[in-house]
Rosetta silent file (secondary structure, phi, psi, omega in degrees, C-alpha in Angstrom):
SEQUENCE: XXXXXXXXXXXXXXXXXXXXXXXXXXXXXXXXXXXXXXXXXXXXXXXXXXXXXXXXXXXXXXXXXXXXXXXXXXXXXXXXXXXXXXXXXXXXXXXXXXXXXXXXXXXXXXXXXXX
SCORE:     score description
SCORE:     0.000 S_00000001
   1 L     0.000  122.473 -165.382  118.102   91.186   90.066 S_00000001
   2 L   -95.205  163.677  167.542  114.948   91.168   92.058 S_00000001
   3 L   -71.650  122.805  179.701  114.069   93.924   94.189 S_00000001
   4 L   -95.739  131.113  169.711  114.192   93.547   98.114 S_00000001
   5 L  -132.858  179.636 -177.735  111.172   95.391  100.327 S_00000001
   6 L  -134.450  141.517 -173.506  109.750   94.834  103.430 S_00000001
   7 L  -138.866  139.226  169.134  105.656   95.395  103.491 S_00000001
   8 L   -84.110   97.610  153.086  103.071   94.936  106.134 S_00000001
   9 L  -105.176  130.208  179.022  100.158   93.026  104.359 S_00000001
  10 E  -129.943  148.982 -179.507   97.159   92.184  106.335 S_00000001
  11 L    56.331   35.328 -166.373   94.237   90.521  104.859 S_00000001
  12 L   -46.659 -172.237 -175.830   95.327   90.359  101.118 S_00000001
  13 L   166.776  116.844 -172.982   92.560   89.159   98.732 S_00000001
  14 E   -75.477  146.000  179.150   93.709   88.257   95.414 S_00000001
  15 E  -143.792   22.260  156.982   91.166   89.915   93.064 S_00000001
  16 E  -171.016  143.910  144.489   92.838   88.579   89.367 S_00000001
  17 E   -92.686  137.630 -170.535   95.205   85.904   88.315 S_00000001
  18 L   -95.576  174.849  161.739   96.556   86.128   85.059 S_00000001
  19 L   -40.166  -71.345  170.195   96.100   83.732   82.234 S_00000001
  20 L   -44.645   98.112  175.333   99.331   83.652   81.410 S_00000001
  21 E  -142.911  167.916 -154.315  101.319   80.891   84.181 S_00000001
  22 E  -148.790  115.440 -156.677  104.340   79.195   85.063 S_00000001
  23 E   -87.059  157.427 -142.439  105.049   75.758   86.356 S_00000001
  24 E  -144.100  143.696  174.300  107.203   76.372   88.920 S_00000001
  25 E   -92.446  109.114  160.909  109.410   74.062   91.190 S_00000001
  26 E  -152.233  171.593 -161.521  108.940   74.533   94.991 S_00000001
  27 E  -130.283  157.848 -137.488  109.713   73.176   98.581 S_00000001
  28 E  -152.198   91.394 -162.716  107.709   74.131  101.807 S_00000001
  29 L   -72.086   11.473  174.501  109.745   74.315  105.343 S_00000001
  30 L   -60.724  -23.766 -125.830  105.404   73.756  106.512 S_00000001
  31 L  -117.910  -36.640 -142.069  106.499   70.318  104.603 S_00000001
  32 L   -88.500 -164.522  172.575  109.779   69.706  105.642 S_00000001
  33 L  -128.072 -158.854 -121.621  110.939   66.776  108.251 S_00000001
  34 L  -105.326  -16.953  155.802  112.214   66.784  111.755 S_00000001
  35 L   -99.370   63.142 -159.526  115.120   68.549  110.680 S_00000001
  36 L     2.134   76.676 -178.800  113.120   71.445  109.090 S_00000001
  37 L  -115.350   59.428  156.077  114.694   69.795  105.594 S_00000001
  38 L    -7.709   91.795  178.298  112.445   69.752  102.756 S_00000001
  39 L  -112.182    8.100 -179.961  112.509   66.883  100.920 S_00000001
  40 E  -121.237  126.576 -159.542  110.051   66.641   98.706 S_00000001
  41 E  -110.302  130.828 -170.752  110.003   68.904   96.051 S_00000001
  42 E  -109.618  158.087 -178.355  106.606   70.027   94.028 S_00000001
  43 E  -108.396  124.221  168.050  105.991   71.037   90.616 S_00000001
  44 E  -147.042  150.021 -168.897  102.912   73.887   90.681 S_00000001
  45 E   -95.407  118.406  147.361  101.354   76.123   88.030 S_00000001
  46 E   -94.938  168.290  155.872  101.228   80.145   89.448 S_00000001
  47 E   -79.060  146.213 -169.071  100.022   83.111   87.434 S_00000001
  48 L  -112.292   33.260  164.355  103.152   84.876   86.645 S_00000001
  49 E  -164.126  159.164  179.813  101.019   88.008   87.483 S_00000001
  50 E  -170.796  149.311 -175.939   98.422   89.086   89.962 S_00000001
  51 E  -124.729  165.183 -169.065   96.452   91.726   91.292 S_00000001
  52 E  -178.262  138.255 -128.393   95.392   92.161   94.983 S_00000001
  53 L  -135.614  115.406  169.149   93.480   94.234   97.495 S_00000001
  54 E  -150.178  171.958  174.900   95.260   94.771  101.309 S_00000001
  55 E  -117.242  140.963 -177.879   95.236   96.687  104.281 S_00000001
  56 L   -88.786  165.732  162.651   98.580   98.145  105.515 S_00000001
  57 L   -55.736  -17.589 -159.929   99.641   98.716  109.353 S_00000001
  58 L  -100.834   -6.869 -158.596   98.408  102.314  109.190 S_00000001
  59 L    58.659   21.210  175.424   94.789  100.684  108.388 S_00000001
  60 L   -69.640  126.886 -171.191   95.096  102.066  105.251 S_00000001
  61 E  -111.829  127.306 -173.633   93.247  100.061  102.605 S_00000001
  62 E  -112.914  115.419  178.224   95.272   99.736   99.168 S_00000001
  63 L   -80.256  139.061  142.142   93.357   98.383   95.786 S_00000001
  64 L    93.129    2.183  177.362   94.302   97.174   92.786 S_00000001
  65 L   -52.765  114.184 -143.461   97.976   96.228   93.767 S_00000001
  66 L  -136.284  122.164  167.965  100.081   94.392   91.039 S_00000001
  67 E  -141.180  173.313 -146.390  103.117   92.111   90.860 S_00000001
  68 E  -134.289  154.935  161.780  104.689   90.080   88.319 S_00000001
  69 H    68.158 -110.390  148.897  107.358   87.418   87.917 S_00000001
  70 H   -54.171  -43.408  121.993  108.928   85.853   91.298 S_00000001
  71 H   -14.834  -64.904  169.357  107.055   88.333   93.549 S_00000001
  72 H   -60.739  -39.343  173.945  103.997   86.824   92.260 S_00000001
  73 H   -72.600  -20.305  165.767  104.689   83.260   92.661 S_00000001
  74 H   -87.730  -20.318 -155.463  105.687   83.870   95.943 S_00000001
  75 H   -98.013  -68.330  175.463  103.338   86.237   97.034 S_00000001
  76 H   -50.441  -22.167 -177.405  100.854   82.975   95.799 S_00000001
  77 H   -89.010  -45.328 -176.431  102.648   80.663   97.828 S_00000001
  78 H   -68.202  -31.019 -174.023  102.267   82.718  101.176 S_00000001
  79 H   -64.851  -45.036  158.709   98.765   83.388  100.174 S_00000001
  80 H   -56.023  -26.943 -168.900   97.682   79.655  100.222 S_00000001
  81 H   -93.197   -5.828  161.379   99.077   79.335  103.344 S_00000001
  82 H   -64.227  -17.573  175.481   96.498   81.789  104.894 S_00000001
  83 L   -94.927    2.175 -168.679   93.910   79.122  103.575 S_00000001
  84 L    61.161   31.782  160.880   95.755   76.228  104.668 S_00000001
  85 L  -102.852  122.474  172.985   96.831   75.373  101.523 S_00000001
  86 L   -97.150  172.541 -177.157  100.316   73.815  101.340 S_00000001
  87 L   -94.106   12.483  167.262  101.696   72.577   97.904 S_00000001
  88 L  -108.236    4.052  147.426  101.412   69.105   98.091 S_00000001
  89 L   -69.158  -47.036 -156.395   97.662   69.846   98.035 S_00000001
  90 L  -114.755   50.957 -139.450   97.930   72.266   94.878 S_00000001
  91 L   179.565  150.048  172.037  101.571   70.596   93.129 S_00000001
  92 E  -104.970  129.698  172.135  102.529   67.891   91.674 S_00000001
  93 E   -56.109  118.871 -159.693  105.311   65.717   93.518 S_00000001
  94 E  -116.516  -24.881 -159.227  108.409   65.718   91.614 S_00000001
  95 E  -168.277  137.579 -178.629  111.212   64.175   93.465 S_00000001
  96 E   -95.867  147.585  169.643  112.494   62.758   97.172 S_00000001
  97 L  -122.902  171.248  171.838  116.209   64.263   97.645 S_00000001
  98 L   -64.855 -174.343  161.486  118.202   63.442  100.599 S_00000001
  99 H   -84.222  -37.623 -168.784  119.268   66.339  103.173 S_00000001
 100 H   -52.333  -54.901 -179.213  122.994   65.994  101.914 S_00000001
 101 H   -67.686  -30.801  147.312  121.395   66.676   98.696 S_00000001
 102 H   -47.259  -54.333 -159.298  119.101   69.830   99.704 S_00000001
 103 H   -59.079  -52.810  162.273  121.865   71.032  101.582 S_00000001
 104 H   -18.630  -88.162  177.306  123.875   70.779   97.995 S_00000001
 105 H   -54.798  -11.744 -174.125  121.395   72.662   95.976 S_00000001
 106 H   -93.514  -50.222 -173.385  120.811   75.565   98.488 S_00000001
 107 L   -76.510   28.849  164.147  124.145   76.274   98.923 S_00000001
 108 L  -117.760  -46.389  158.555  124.936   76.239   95.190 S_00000001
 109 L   132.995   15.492 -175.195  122.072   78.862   95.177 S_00000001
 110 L   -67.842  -43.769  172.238  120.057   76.140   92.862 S_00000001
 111 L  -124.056  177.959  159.709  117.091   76.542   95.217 S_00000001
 112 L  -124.696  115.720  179.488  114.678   79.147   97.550 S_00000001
 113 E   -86.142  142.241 -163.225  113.302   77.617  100.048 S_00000001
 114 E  -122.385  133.790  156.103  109.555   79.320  100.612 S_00000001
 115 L  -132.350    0.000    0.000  107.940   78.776  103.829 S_00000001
């Protein structure tokens, strides 16, 4: 059961990846097609841990911040997109599905769409 928060990060800066990673299936509504549909689904290697350096809303600067597991891979996925990296730059292409067939897996809870 993952945890839910809500966080203000501005200006992250990743400042370790671990060794230790996990190839990971994901889909990108940046990606998707004219019916914001994903259809192409990528296979990319995260760190299944990470540390990082941000500033909060209060301008409060916090070091050394650390998350692990699903949090992290996601947290990596938002982070590329401050660089303009999407995942069919840093992924491998695994599969085209239809929409009938997105539509399938999200509402069988089979996928999380990232955007």
């Amino acid at each position: 059961n993952m945890k839910h928060f809500s966080q203000v990060i501005i200006n992250p800066i990743i400042t370790h990846y671990s060794d230790e990673t996990f190839d990971g299936r994901e889909w990108c509504m940046s990606i998707a097609d004219e019916n914001c549909v994903p259809q192409q689904r990528y296979k990319v290697r995260r760190s299944t841990s990470i540390t990082f350096d941000y500033t909060d809303e209060h301008n409060i600067k916090h070091t050394d911040t650390s998350l692990s597991g699903l949090p992290a891979v996601v947290f990596q996925h938002e982070y590329d997109h401050l660089f303009w990296r999407l995942i069919d730059e840093v992924g491998i292409p695994e599969q085209i599905i239809s929409q009938e067939e997105y539509l399938r897996r999200k509402n069988s809870g089979e996928i999380m769409v990232l955007s």
